[in-house]
Short mmCIF file of C-alpha atoms in Angstrom, two decimals:
data_model
loop_
_atom_site.label_atom_id
_atom_site.label_comp_id
_atom_site.label_asym_id
_atom_site.label_seq_id
_atom_site.Cartn_x
_atom_site.Cartn_y
_atom_site.Cartn_z
CA UNK A 1 107.52 118.82 104.59
CA UNK A 2 108.11 122.31 103.12
CA UNK A 3 110.83 122.99 105.02
CA UNK A 4 112.67 120.16 104.25
CA UNK A 5 111.99 121.40 100.42
CA UNK A 6 114.41 124.41 101.68
CA UNK A 7 111.13 126.71 102.73
CA UNK A 8 110.76 128.84 106.26
CA UNK A 9 107.80 130.57 107.21
CA UNK A 10 106.96 133.86 106.65
CA UNK A 11 103.76 136.28 107.96
CA UNK A 12 104.04 138.69 105.44
CA UNK A 13 102.17 137.49 102.51
CA UNK A 14 103.86 140.38 100.46
CA UNK A 15 107.26 138.71 101.36
CA UNK A 16 105.53 135.11 100.36
CA UNK A 17 106.52 132.61 97.50
CA UNK A 18 104.44 130.04 98.32
CA UNK A 19 100.77 130.07 99.80
CA UNK A 20 98.80 127.76 100.88
CA UNK A 21 95.03 128.01 102.15
CA UNK A 22 94.14 124.79 104.31
CA UNK A 23 90.57 125.27 104.15
CA UNK A 24 86.89 123.94 105.43
CA UNK A 25 83.27 123.83 104.07
CA UNK A 26 81.16 122.39 107.01
CA UNK A 27 79.48 126.05 106.70
CA UNK A 28 78.58 127.75 103.46
CA UNK A 29 80.30 130.43 105.70
CA UNK A 30 83.30 128.94 105.92
CA UNK A 31 83.91 128.93 102.10
CA UNK A 32 82.74 132.19 101.87
CA UNK A 33 85.83 132.66 103.47
CA UNK A 34 88.38 131.77 101.75
CA UNK A 35 87.16 133.30 98.53
CA UNK A 36 86.66 136.63 100.61
CA UNK A 37 90.51 136.38 101.71
CA UNK A 38 92.15 134.44 98.45
CA UNK A 39 90.31 138.19 96.76
CA UNK A 40 92.95 140.03 99.45
CA UNK A 41 95.75 137.70 99.19
CA UNK A 42 96.07 137.53 94.92
CA UNK A 43 96.52 141.15 95.07
CA UNK A 44 98.55 141.46 97.52
CA UNK A 45 101.09 138.62 96.73
CA UNK A 46 103.54 139.09 94.42
CA UNK A 47 103.16 138.40 90.85
CA UNK A 48 106.13 134.69 91.07
CA UNK A 49 104.50 133.87 94.55
CA UNK A 50 102.87 130.37 94.06
CA UNK A 51 99.43 130.53 95.15
CA UNK A 52 96.81 127.28 96.12
CA UNK A 53 93.94 126.21 98.07
CA UNK A 54 93.99 122.51 100.22
CA UNK A 55 90.89 120.55 102.19
CA UNK A 56 87.82 120.35 101.64
CA UNK A 57 87.30 124.08 99.89
CA UNK A 58 89.64 122.17 97.22
CA UNK A 59 87.67 119.10 97.01
CA UNK A 60 83.98 121.06 97.32
CA UNK A 61 85.15 123.31 94.80
CA UNK A 62 87.11 121.55 91.69
CA UNK A 63 88.56 123.17 88.80
CA UNK A 64 85.88 125.83 88.73
CA UNK A 65 88.51 127.63 91.72
CA UNK A 66 90.43 128.27 89.03
CA UNK A 67 87.96 129.83 87.21
CA UNK A 68 86.46 132.14 90.47
CA UNK A 69 90.33 132.57 91.12
CA UNK A 70 92.55 132.25 87.61
CA UNK A 71 95.96 132.82 90.21
CA UNK A 72 95.64 129.78 91.28
CA UNK A 73 98.30 126.82 90.93
CA UNK A 74 97.23 124.53 92.61
CA UNK A 75 93.81 123.03 93.90
CA UNK A 76 94.42 119.90 96.35
CA UNK A 77 91.73 117.51 98.53
CA UNK A 78 92.06 116.61 101.36
CA UNK A 79 93.91 113.56 100.69
CA UNK A 80 96.40 115.35 98.89
CA UNK A 81 98.45 117.51 100.64
CA UNK A 82 101.70 115.24 99.95
CA UNK A 83 101.26 116.17 96.41
CA UNK A 84 102.70 119.67 97.33
CA UNK A 85 106.57 119.24 95.85
CA UNK A 86 104.95 118.31 92.49
CA UNK A 87 103.60 122.13 92.11
CA UNK A 88 107.03 123.49 93.40
CA UNK A 89 109.14 121.14 91.50
CA UNK A 90 106.67 122.29 88.46
CA UNK A 91 105.71 126.27 88.62
CA UNK A 92 104.61 126.42 86.05
CA UNK A 93 101.98 124.14 85.39
CA UNK A 94 98.26 124.29 87.27
CA UNK A 95 97.52 121.19 89.79
CA UNK A 96 94.61 120.17 90.10
CA UNK A 97 94.10 117.16 93.02
CA UNK A 98 90.64 116.17 94.72
CA UNK A 99 90.79 112.75 94.45
CA UNK A 100 89.57 110.68 97.79
CA UNK A 101 92.11 108.78 97.30
CA UNK A 102 93.10 106.37 100.36
CA UNK A 103 95.32 107.23 103.80
CA UNK A 104 98.49 107.41 101.40
CA UNK A 105 99.74 111.34 102.40
CA UNK A 106 100.09 109.83 106.15
CA UNK A 107 102.95 107.30 104.65
CA UNK A 108 104.38 110.53 102.88
CA UNK A 109 104.52 113.05 105.54
CA UNK A 110 107.72 113.23 106.96
CA UNK A 111 107.52 112.82 111.01
CA UNK A 112 107.96 116.32 113.06
CA UNK A 113 110.95 116.64 114.61
CA UNK A 114 109.56 119.20 117.37
CA UNK A 115 106.57 118.66 118.63
CA UNK A 116 103.71 121.37 120.47
CA UNK A 117 102.23 120.47 124.39
CA UNK A 118 99.50 118.96 122.86
CA UNK A 119 99.59 116.81 119.97
CA UNK A 120 96.75 115.89 117.14
CA UNK A 121 96.86 112.70 116.14
CA UNK A 122 94.53 111.68 112.89
CA UNK A 123 94.11 108.01 113.32
CA UNK A 124 90.93 107.58 111.44
CA UNK A 125 88.89 109.73 108.22
CA UNK A 126 85.57 110.45 106.52
CA UNK A 127 82.87 109.56 107.84
CA UNK A 128 79.46 106.20 106.61
CA UNK A 129 76.66 107.82 108.89
CA UNK A 130 76.01 110.36 105.84
CA UNK A 131 74.00 113.12 107.70
CA UNK A 132 71.38 115.52 105.55
CA UNK A 133 73.00 117.72 106.66
CA UNK A 134 76.53 117.34 105.58
CA UNK A 135 79.06 117.38 102.87
CA UNK A 136 81.85 115.91 104.78
CA UNK A 137 81.16 112.26 102.96
CA UNK A 138 81.10 114.05 99.71
CA UNK A 139 84.54 116.07 101.06
CA UNK A 140 86.32 113.55 102.65
CA UNK A 141 85.17 109.90 101.70
CA UNK A 142 83.45 106.74 104.19
CA UNK A 143 85.18 106.03 106.99
CA UNK A 144 88.92 104.99 106.44
CA UNK A 145 90.84 104.21 110.21
CA UNK A 146 95.11 104.10 109.87
CA UNK A 147 96.21 101.19 111.17
CA UNK A 148 96.95 100.64 114.77
CA UNK A 149 100.62 100.75 114.59
CA UNK A 150 100.85 104.09 112.50
CA UNK A 151 98.42 105.70 115.04
CA UNK A 152 100.59 104.57 117.78
CA UNK A 153 104.39 105.37 116.32
CA UNK A 154 103.08 108.96 115.64
CA UNK A 155 102.21 109.08 119.10
CA UNK A 156 105.75 107.78 120.56
CA UNK A 157 107.18 110.61 117.87
CA UNK A 158 104.99 112.83 119.50
CA UNK A 159 105.97 111.87 123.39
CA UNK A 160 109.23 112.07 122.47
CA UNK A 161 109.33 115.10 121.27
CA UNK A 162 107.62 117.02 123.34
CA UNK A 163 103.94 116.03 123.85
CA UNK A 164 102.16 116.21 126.66
CA UNK A 165 98.86 115.92 125.48
CA UNK A 166 97.69 113.85 123.31
CA UNK A 167 94.60 114.45 121.76
CA UNK A 168 92.56 111.76 118.48
CA UNK A 169 91.38 113.42 116.03
CA UNK A 170 88.46 112.17 113.25
CA UNK A 171 85.58 112.76 110.80
CA UNK A 172 83.99 110.37 113.50
CA UNK A 173 86.75 109.20 115.78
CA UNK A 174 85.20 106.99 118.24
CA UNK A 175 84.32 104.83 115.17
CA UNK A 176 88.46 104.58 115.25
CA UNK A 177 88.15 100.03 114.06
CA UNK A 178 91.15 98.50 112.39
CA UNK A 179 92.13 95.35 111.72
CA UNK A 180 95.77 93.89 111.62
CA UNK A 181 96.48 90.99 108.68
CA UNK A 182 96.25 88.28 112.01
CA UNK A 183 92.59 89.46 111.98
CA UNK A 184 93.28 91.49 115.41
CA UNK A 185 90.82 94.21 116.17
CA UNK A 186 91.85 97.46 117.49
CA UNK A 187 89.41 100.44 118.37
CA UNK A 188 89.73 103.22 120.37
CA UNK A 189 89.65 102.65 123.42
CA UNK A 190 92.87 100.38 122.56
CA UNK A 191 95.00 103.18 120.98
CA UNK A 192 94.38 105.08 124.43
CA UNK A 193 95.21 102.05 126.70
CA UNK A 194 98.46 102.39 124.47
CA UNK A 195 99.25 105.75 124.34
CA UNK A 196 98.53 106.71 127.94
CA UNK A 197 101.42 103.95 129.37
CA UNK A 198 103.95 106.59 127.56
CA UNK A 199 105.63 108.16 131.35
CA UNK A 200 105.59 111.64 128.68
CA UNK A 201 101.93 111.57 128.32
CA UNK A 202 99.51 113.34 130.48
CA UNK A 203 96.44 113.51 129.29
CA UNK A 204 94.35 111.82 126.91
CA UNK A 205 91.44 113.54 124.72
CA UNK A 206 89.47 112.55 121.49
CA UNK A 207 87.09 114.52 119.31
CA UNK A 208 84.47 114.39 117.57
CA UNK A 209 82.21 111.54 118.88
CA UNK A 210 79.07 109.90 117.35
CA UNK A 211 76.54 109.48 120.11
CA UNK A 212 75.55 105.56 118.79
CA UNK A 213 79.69 105.04 118.33
CA UNK A 214 80.41 105.07 122.44
CA UNK A 215 81.03 101.16 123.57
CA UNK A 216 80.68 100.64 126.65
CA UNK A 217 84.63 99.39 125.87
CA UNK A 218 85.47 103.22 125.49
CA UNK A 219 82.86 104.23 128.65
CA UNK A 220 84.50 101.65 130.49
CA UNK A 221 87.62 103.32 129.98
CA UNK A 222 86.32 107.07 130.99
CA UNK A 223 86.44 104.84 134.72
CA UNK A 224 90.08 102.92 134.36
CA UNK A 225 92.85 105.42 133.06
CA UNK A 226 93.34 108.35 134.18
CA UNK A 227 94.97 110.31 131.62
CA UNK A 228 92.09 110.51 130.18
CA UNK A 229 90.71 113.42 130.48
CA UNK A 230 87.42 113.94 132.03
CA UNK A 231 85.65 116.09 129.42
CA UNK A 232 83.93 114.48 125.77
CA UNK A 233 82.51 116.37 123.00
CA UNK A 234 79.51 113.74 122.06
CA UNK A 235 77.19 116.52 119.43
CA UNK A 236 73.25 115.93 119.75
CA UNK A 237 72.94 118.67 117.14
CA UNK A 238 68.81 118.78 118.25
CA UNK A 239 66.50 118.38 120.71
CA UNK A 240 63.83 116.86 118.46
CA UNK A 241 63.12 113.47 116.95
CA UNK A 242 61.19 114.55 114.26
CA UNK A 243 64.54 116.86 113.48
CA UNK A 244 66.76 113.96 114.41
CA UNK A 245 65.33 111.67 112.05
CA UNK A 246 65.52 113.93 109.29
CA UNK A 247 69.20 115.04 110.06
CA UNK A 248 69.28 110.92 108.98
CA UNK A 249 70.62 111.07 113.28
CA UNK A 250 70.31 108.54 116.85
CA UNK A 251 66.43 109.93 116.91
CA UNK A 252 66.25 107.26 120.47
CA UNK A 253 66.83 109.95 123.19
CA UNK A 254 66.79 108.11 126.06
CA UNK A 255 69.37 106.39 124.10
CA UNK A 256 71.33 109.36 124.24
CA UNK A 257 70.61 110.29 128.05
CA UNK A 258 71.49 106.96 128.84
CA UNK A 259 75.18 107.54 127.22
CA UNK A 260 75.92 109.76 129.66
CA UNK A 261 74.23 108.50 132.71
CA UNK A 262 76.89 105.79 132.06
CA UNK A 263 79.28 107.86 131.52
CA UNK A 264 78.68 109.78 134.84
CA UNK A 265 78.46 106.62 136.73
CA UNK A 266 81.78 105.26 135.81
CA UNK A 267 83.74 109.30 135.97
CA UNK A 268 81.47 111.08 138.33
CA UNK A 269 83.17 114.18 136.87
CA UNK A 270 82.65 114.01 133.59
CA UNK A 271 81.53 116.68 131.59
CA UNK A 272 79.98 117.16 127.93
CA UNK A 273 80.11 119.73 125.71
CA UNK A 274 77.97 119.50 122.07
CA UNK A 275 76.81 120.88 118.81
CA UNK A 276 74.09 122.38 117.70
CA UNK A 277 72.21 123.09 114.54
CA UNK A 278 69.60 125.32 114.01
CA UNK A 279 66.07 125.73 111.62
CA UNK A 280 66.97 122.76 110.17
CA UNK A 281 64.05 122.79 107.14
CA UNK A 282 61.03 122.07 108.27
CA UNK A 283 62.01 122.74 112.34
CA UNK A 284 59.04 123.52 113.95
CA UNK A 285 58.52 125.78 116.97
CA UNK A 286 57.68 122.46 119.08
CA UNK A 287 61.13 121.26 117.45
CA UNK A 288 63.11 123.99 118.90
CA UNK A 289 61.52 123.94 122.46
CA UNK A 290 63.04 120.47 122.40
CA UNK A 291 66.37 121.81 122.00
CA UNK A 292 66.14 124.13 124.75
CA UNK A 293 64.89 122.06 126.53
CA UNK A 294 67.65 118.86 126.71
CA UNK A 295 70.28 121.74 127.02
CA UNK A 296 68.65 122.61 129.85
CA UNK A 297 68.42 118.61 131.43
CA UNK A 298 71.50 117.61 129.92
CA UNK A 299 74.26 121.20 131.55
CA UNK A 300 76.57 120.62 128.68
CA UNK A 301 79.35 122.67 129.67
CA UNK A 302 80.14 124.35 126.37
CA UNK A 303 78.80 123.72 123.22
CA UNK A 304 78.74 125.31 119.66
CA UNK A 305 75.76 126.23 117.99
CA UNK A 306 74.93 127.30 114.36
CA UNK A 307 71.98 128.22 111.54
CA UNK A 308 70.92 125.66 109.68
CA UNK A 309 73.78 126.36 106.65
CA UNK A 310 72.85 124.02 103.42
CA UNK A 311 75.67 122.31 101.63
CA UNK A 312 75.62 121.27 97.82
CA UNK A 313 75.72 117.66 97.80
CA UNK A 314 74.07 117.57 100.76
CA UNK A 315 70.02 115.68 100.86
CA UNK A 316 69.07 118.87 103.50
CA UNK A 317 69.28 121.73 100.46
CA UNK A 318 66.95 119.99 98.69
CA UNK A 319 64.55 119.32 101.57
CA UNK A 320 60.69 121.93 102.09
CA UNK A 321 59.68 124.05 104.08
CA UNK A 322 63.86 125.38 104.48
CA UNK A 323 63.45 128.16 106.92
CA UNK A 324 63.57 131.80 107.07
CA UNK A 325 67.36 133.06 108.45
CA UNK A 326 65.23 135.91 110.88
CA UNK A 327 64.23 132.78 112.96
CA UNK A 328 66.87 130.76 112.85
CA UNK A 329 68.63 134.23 113.97
CA UNK A 330 66.19 134.25 116.77
CA UNK A 331 66.50 131.13 117.51
CA UNK A 332 69.80 130.86 118.24
CA UNK A 333 69.81 134.22 120.11
CA UNK A 334 67.58 132.20 122.08
CA UNK A 335 69.72 128.87 122.40
CA UNK A 336 72.73 130.77 122.73
CA UNK A 337 71.51 132.26 126.15
CA UNK A 338 70.72 128.84 127.54
CA UNK A 339 74.11 127.05 126.79
CA UNK A 340 75.89 130.35 127.99
CA UNK A 341 74.17 130.31 131.30
CA UNK A 342 75.09 126.60 131.28
CA UNK A 343 78.77 127.07 131.02
CA UNK A 344 78.37 130.17 133.05
CA UNK A 345 77.03 128.23 136.20
CA UNK A 346 79.60 125.32 135.52
CA UNK A 347 82.11 128.22 135.33
CA UNK A 348 80.84 129.68 138.60
CA UNK A 349 80.63 125.81 140.51
CA UNK A 350 84.42 125.34 139.68
CA UNK A 351 85.77 128.65 142.30
CA UNK A 352 87.76 127.32 144.93
CA UNK A 353 88.51 123.66 142.83
CA UNK A 354 92.15 122.99 142.90
CA UNK A 355 92.70 121.11 138.89
CA UNK A 356 96.01 120.63 137.12
CA UNK A 357 96.27 122.95 133.68
CA UNK A 358 98.11 122.61 131.00
CA UNK A 359 99.47 126.21 129.40
CA UNK A 360 99.08 127.23 126.43
CA UNK A 361 101.57 130.55 126.57
CA UNK A 362 101.12 134.50 128.33
CA UNK A 363 97.54 136.40 127.08
CA UNK A 364 98.29 139.37 124.77
CA UNK A 365 98.99 142.08 128.09
CA UNK A 366 102.30 139.26 128.47
CA UNK A 367 101.12 139.39 132.94
CA UNK A 368 99.46 136.40 132.56
CA UNK A 369 99.64 133.26 131.19
CA UNK A 370 96.94 131.36 130.11
CA UNK A 371 96.03 127.74 130.81
CA UNK A 372 94.18 124.98 130.01
CA UNK A 373 92.05 123.33 132.35
CA UNK A 374 90.79 118.98 131.50
CA UNK A 375 87.13 120.63 130.73
CA UNK A 376 89.30 122.89 128.31
CA UNK A 377 88.52 125.62 130.02
CA UNK A 378 90.90 128.56 129.38
CA UNK A 379 91.75 129.81 132.94
CA UNK A 380 94.15 133.06 133.56
CA UNK A 381 96.58 133.20 135.85
CA UNK A 382 99.34 136.31 136.71
CA UNK A 383 102.45 135.32 136.05
CA UNK A 384 105.06 134.59 138.32
CA UNK A 385 107.92 135.81 139.55
CA UNK A 386 109.68 132.15 139.06
CA UNK A 387 109.87 130.14 136.75
CA UNK A 388 106.25 127.18 135.92
CA UNK A 389 106.54 123.89 134.72
CA UNK A 390 103.61 123.04 131.28
CA UNK A 391 101.16 122.09 133.56
CA UNK A 392 100.33 123.21 136.84
CA UNK A 393 98.06 122.71 139.93
CA UNK A 394 95.76 125.72 139.96
CA UNK A 395 93.28 126.70 142.37
CA UNK A 396 91.16 128.71 140.53
CA UNK A 397 89.52 131.92 142.22
CA UNK A 398 86.49 133.38 139.92
CA UNK A 399 85.06 132.50 137.36
CA UNK A 400 82.81 134.13 134.57
CA UNK A 401 81.39 133.47 131.51
CA UNK A 402 83.79 132.38 129.25
CA UNK A 403 87.03 131.29 131.48
CA UNK A 404 88.45 131.36 135.08
CA UNK A 405 91.06 132.72 137.17
CA UNK A 406 93.32 131.15 139.26
CA UNK A 407 96.45 131.15 141.42
CA UNK A 408 99.41 128.57 141.10
CA UNK A 409 99.88 126.05 144.34
CA UNK A 410 103.10 125.81 145.14
#
């Protein structure tokens, strides 16, 4: 969009005429990083440069962002990216637009003329589940699903301009539901079926999933569509029914385990990853032990784990029995040890296997090529003397906790 207004990208802040921070506010640390970065940028930028923030921190902070950083020229919420040309046309005016609105930005943003190998296609925004720790309903609003035809047009455009992998995105991606003017209901499984018809597309995945939205039609897709990768991020957050209830999350662990069992029945090689929060208000030692138990039982092959972070506009921030940072840190360390062991065991079990992997580029040394396996593991391969294609069959020869090593099968 900015290129169409005469801009080109630079990595030198001192040289930039327009500086944009695209922001996340899911944790307090992420918000703190934004303002820390803004402090550095305002000292380094040239006086005439336009400076602004877009995304969830913009929505969270609103007009207060101008008070904290007077040099800001614009503050645009997640649904307002397409308003950037307004500040370019009127650089002397401060622009604040944090309205949640609808999905108009997708109609106004221009199509990409060249896609990377992995195309991230947003299919829905917002969330209706209102987990008590989560700021997303405030920063992103209620769930809105993009029209089926619009998503497919973006997918076709990505395929025709270079993509060989599609990742469908949404705050509650498997909650995607769109009803057209004829009353026909489209779900995520329909998007996967349609995307798989494109010959250019070889890999399909989606993130992030809500457990109760894993409907049978979506589970069945893992058994019938080979382009759908055998990997699913399905966050559980805690292994304690007591804490899950306080989080306003599904607290029936048997139902969660049943979904995992169904997935493994239709796709025996599927693997699951998760997200975890430790130190949620009121979490006892017993509650935390239950989290360790679910991590051991499901054997998540990788996970994101965090200390609970109070966020504004959330119910959990006002709950009693907040946990001390010291206890959170100890619990996070213990959980990470278990999750790292799970990841190491799975990586080691991959030695000797052959996998079709997607090339990401060279490593920092320039001597190796980094690939991504169907399970999103990083696989490092010595750079061959012959030209290779973006998708390569690789034999895994070694592994550690964080990555694999392999050799190209010729």
